[in-house]
Coordinates of C-alpha atoms and ligand atoms in Angstrom, one line a residue:
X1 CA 5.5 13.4 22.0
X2 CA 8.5 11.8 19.8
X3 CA 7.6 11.2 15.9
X4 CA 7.6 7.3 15.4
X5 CA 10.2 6.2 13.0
X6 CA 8.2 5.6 10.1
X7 CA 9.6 4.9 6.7
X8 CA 6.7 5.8 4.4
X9 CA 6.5 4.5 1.3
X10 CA 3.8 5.4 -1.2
X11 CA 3.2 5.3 -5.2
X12 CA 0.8 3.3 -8.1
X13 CA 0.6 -0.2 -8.0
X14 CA 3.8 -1.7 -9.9
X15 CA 5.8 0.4 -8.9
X16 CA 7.5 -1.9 -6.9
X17 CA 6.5 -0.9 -3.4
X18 CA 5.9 -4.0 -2.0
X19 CA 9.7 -5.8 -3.0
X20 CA 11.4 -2.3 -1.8
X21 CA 9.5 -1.9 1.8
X22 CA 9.9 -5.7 2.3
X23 CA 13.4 -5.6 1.8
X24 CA 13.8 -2.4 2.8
X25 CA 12.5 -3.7 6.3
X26 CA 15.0 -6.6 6.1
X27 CA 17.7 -4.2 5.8
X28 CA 16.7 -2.0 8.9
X29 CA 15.0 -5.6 10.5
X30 CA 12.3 -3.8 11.6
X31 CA 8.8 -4.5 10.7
X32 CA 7.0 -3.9 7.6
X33 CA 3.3 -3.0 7.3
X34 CA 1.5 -3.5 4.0
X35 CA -1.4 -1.1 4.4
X36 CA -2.9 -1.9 0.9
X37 CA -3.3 -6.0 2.2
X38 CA -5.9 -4.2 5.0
X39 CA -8.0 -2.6 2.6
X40 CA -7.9 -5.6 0.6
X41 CA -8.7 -7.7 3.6
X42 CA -11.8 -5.4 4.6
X43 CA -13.3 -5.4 1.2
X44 CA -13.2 -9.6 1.4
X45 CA -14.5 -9.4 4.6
X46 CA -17.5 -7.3 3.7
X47 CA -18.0 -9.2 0.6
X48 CA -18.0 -12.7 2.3
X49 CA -20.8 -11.3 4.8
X50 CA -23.0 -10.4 1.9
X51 CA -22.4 -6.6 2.6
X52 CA -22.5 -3.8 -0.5
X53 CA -19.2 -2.3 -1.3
X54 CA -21.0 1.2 -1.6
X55 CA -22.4 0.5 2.6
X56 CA -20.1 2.5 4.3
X57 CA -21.3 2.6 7.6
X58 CA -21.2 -1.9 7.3
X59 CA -17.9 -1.7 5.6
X60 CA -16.5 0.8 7.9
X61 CA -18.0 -1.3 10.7
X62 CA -15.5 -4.2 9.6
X63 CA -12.6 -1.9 8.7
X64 CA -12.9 -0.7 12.6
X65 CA -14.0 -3.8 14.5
X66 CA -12.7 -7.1 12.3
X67 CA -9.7 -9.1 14.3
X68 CA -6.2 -8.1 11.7
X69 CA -3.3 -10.3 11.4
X70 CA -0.8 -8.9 9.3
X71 CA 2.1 -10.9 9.5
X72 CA 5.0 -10.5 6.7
X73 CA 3.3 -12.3 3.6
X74 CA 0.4 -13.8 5.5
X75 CA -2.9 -11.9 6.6
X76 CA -5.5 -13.2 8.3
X77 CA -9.2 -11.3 9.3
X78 CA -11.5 -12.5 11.7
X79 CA -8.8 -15.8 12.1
X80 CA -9.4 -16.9 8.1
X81 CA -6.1 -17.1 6.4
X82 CA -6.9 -14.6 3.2
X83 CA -3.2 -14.2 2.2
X84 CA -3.8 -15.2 -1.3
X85 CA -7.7 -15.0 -1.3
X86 CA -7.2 -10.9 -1.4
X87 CA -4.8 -10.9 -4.6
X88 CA -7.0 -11.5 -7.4
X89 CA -8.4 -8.8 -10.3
X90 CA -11.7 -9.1 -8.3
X91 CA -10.1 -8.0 -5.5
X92 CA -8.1 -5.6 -6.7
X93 CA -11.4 -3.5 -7.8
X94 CA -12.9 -4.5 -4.5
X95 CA -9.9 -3.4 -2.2
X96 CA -10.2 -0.1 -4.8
X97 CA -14.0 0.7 -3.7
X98 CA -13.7 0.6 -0.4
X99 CA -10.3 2.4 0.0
X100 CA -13.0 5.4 -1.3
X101 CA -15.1 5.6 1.4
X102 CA -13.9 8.1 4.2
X103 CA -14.9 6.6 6.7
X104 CA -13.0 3.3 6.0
X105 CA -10.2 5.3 5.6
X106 CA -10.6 6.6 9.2
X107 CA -11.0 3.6 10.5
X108 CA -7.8 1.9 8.9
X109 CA -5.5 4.9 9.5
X110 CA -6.4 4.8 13.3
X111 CA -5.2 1.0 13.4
X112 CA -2.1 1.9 11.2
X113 CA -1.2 4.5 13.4
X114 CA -1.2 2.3 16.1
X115 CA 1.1 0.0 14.7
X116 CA 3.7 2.8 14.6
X117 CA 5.5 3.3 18.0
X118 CA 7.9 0.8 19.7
X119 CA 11.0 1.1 16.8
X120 CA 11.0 2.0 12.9
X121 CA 8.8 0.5 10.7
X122 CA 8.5 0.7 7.0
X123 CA 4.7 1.0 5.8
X124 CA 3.6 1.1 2.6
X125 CA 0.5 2.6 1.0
X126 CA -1.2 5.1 -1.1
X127 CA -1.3 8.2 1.9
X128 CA 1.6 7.0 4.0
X129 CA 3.4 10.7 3.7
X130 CA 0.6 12.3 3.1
X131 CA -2.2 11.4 6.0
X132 CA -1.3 8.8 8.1
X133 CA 2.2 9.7 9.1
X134 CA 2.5 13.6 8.0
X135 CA 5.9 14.0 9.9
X136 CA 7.6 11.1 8.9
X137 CA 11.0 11.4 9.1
X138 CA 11.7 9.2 6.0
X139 CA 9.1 9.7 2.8
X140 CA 9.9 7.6 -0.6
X141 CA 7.5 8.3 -3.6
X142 CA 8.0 4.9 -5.9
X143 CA 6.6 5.4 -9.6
X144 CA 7.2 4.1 -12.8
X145 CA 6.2 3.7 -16.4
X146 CA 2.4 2.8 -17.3
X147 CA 4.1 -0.2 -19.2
X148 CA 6.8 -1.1 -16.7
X149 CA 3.7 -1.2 -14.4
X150 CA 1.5 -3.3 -16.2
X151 CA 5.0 -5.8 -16.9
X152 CA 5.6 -6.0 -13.7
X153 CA 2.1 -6.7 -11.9
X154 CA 1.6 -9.5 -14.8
X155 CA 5.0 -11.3 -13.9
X156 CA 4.1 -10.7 -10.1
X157 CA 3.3 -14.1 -8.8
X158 CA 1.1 -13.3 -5.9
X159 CA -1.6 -12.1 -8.3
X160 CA -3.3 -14.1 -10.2
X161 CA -4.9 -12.5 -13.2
X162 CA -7.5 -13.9 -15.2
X163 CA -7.1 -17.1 -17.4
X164 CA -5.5 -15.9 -21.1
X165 CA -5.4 -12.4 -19.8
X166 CA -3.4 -10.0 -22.2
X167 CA -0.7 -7.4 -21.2
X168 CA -2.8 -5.2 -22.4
X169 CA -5.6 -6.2 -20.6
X170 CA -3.3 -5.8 -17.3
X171 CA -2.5 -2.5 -18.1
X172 CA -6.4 -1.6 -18.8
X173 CA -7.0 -3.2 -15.5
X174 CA -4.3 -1.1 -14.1
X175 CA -4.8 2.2 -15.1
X176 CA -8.8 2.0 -14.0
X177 CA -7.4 1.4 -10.6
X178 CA -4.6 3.9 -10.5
X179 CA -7.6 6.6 -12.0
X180 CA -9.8 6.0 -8.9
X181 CA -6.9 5.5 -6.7
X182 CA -5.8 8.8 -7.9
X183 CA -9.1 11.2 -8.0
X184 CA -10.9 10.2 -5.3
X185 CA -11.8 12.5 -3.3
X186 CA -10.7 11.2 0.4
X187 CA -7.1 11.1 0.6
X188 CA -6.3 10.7 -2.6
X189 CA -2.9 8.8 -4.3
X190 CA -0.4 11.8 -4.5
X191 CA 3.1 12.7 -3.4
X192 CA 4.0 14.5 -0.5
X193 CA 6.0 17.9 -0.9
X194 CA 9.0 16.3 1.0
X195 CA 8.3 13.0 -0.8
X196 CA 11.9 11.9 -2.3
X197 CA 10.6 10.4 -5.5
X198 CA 12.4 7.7 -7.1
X199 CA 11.4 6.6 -10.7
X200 CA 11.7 3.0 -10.9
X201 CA 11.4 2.7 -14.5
X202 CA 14.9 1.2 -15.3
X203 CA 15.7 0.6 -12.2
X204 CA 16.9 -2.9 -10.8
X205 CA 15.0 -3.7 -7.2
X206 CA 19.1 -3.6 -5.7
X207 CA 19.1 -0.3 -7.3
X208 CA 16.5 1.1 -6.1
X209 CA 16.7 -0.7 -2.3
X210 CA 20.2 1.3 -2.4
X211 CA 18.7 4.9 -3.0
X212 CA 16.1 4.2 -0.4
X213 CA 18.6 3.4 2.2
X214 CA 20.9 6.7 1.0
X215 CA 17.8 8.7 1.7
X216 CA 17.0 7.2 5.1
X217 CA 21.1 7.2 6.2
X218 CA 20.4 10.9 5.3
X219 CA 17.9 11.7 7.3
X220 CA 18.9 10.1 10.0
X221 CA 22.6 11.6 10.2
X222 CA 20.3 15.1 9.8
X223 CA 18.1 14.4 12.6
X224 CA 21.0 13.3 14.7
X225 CA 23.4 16.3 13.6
X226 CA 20.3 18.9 14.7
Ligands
LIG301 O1 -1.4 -1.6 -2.7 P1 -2.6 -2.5 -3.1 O2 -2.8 -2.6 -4.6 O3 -2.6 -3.8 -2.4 O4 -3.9 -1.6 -2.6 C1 -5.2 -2.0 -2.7 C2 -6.1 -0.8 -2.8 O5 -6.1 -0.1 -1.6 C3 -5.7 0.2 -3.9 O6 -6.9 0.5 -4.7 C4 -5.3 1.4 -3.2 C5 -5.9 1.3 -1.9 N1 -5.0 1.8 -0.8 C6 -5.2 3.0 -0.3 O7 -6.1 3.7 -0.8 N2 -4.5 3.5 0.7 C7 -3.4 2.8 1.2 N3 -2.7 3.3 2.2 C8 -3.2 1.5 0.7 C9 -3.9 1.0 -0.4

């Protein structure tokens, strides 16, 4: 069987995933797959049917069963438009508690497998390199800063943070998340061994889309040269 053309691209939140694998994408015009949007989607699905966050076997039943539209910007579950619904603090810490549970997992990677197949596709996550796509032939580690982090998920219009929220408050916000993000025991956040990392600290997003594309150009002359 032939390893899909997956561009996997994981780190912390604000590290600027999300502008690099969308353009990225753009770039390559292939598709672009924001796994962190599905376990945010879940967790609002679960919530809205009244279902605890620690319930693994009724969270897990959504993550595995719910209808999920992923569609550039827009995501839908179950045919509710949740596109903006799913970027909020509470979410955030929602989308955090479920991404914990194994079984969730499971349940999410099998759908984001499936997505892969039929042409390259940039997805972007927490265990891209690590779990779902093992052998992907392009891996890109994005981190960054604590600070440049917190700046940069404050200034981020598609989440809305609490009224008169502080930068510091972002960056406490932030960190929590990154902590359970990072220790957890299933799959946790960490970089693949043949993860090119890329600190995005100082970096403009041109900057950084360029090294990305110099890795991938890389790989692929490799791949074609052996
Ligand atoms: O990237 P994001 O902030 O939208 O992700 C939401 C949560 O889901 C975050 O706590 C990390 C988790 N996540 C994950 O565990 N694995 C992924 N592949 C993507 C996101």
């Amino acid at each position: 069987m032939s390893v899909p053309d997956v561009i996997a691209i994981d780190g912390p939140s604000g590290a600027g995933k999300g502008t690099v694998a969308r353009a990225v994408a753009k770039a390559l015009d292939c598709r672009h797959v924001d796994t962190g949007a599905m376990y945010r989607a879940v967790a609002w699905r679960a919530l809205q049917q009244g279902r605890a966050l620690d319930d693994e076997q009724a969270v897990a039943a959504v993550a595995s069963g719910a209808v999920l539209a992923l569609d550039g910007p827009r995501v839908a579950i179950d045919g509710e438009d949740v596109s903006r619904a799913i970027r909020t603090p509470e979410m955030d810490v929602a989308a955090s508690a479920v991404a914990r549970l194994p079984r969730v997992r499971a349940a999410l990677v099998a759908r984001q497998r499936d997505l892969a197949g039929g042409g390259s596709i940039v997805m972007e996550g927490r265990d891209i390199g690590t779990i779902v796509f093992p052998d992907a032939p392009v891996k890109i580690f994005l981190d960054a800063s604590p600070a440049a982090r917190a700046a940069r998920r404050a200034q981020d219009p598609a989440h809305r943070q609490p009224r008169g929220a502080r930068l510091a408050d972002v960056a406490r916000a932030l960190d929590a998340r990154d902590r359970r993000d990072r220790t957890r025991r299933a799959s946790p956040l960490e970089q693949a061994p043949d993860a090119v990392r890329i600190d995005t600290t100082e970096l403009a997003i041109d900057a950084v889309v360029a090294q990305v594309m110099a890795v991938i150009r890389d790989r692929r002359r490799t791949v074609s040269r052996s």
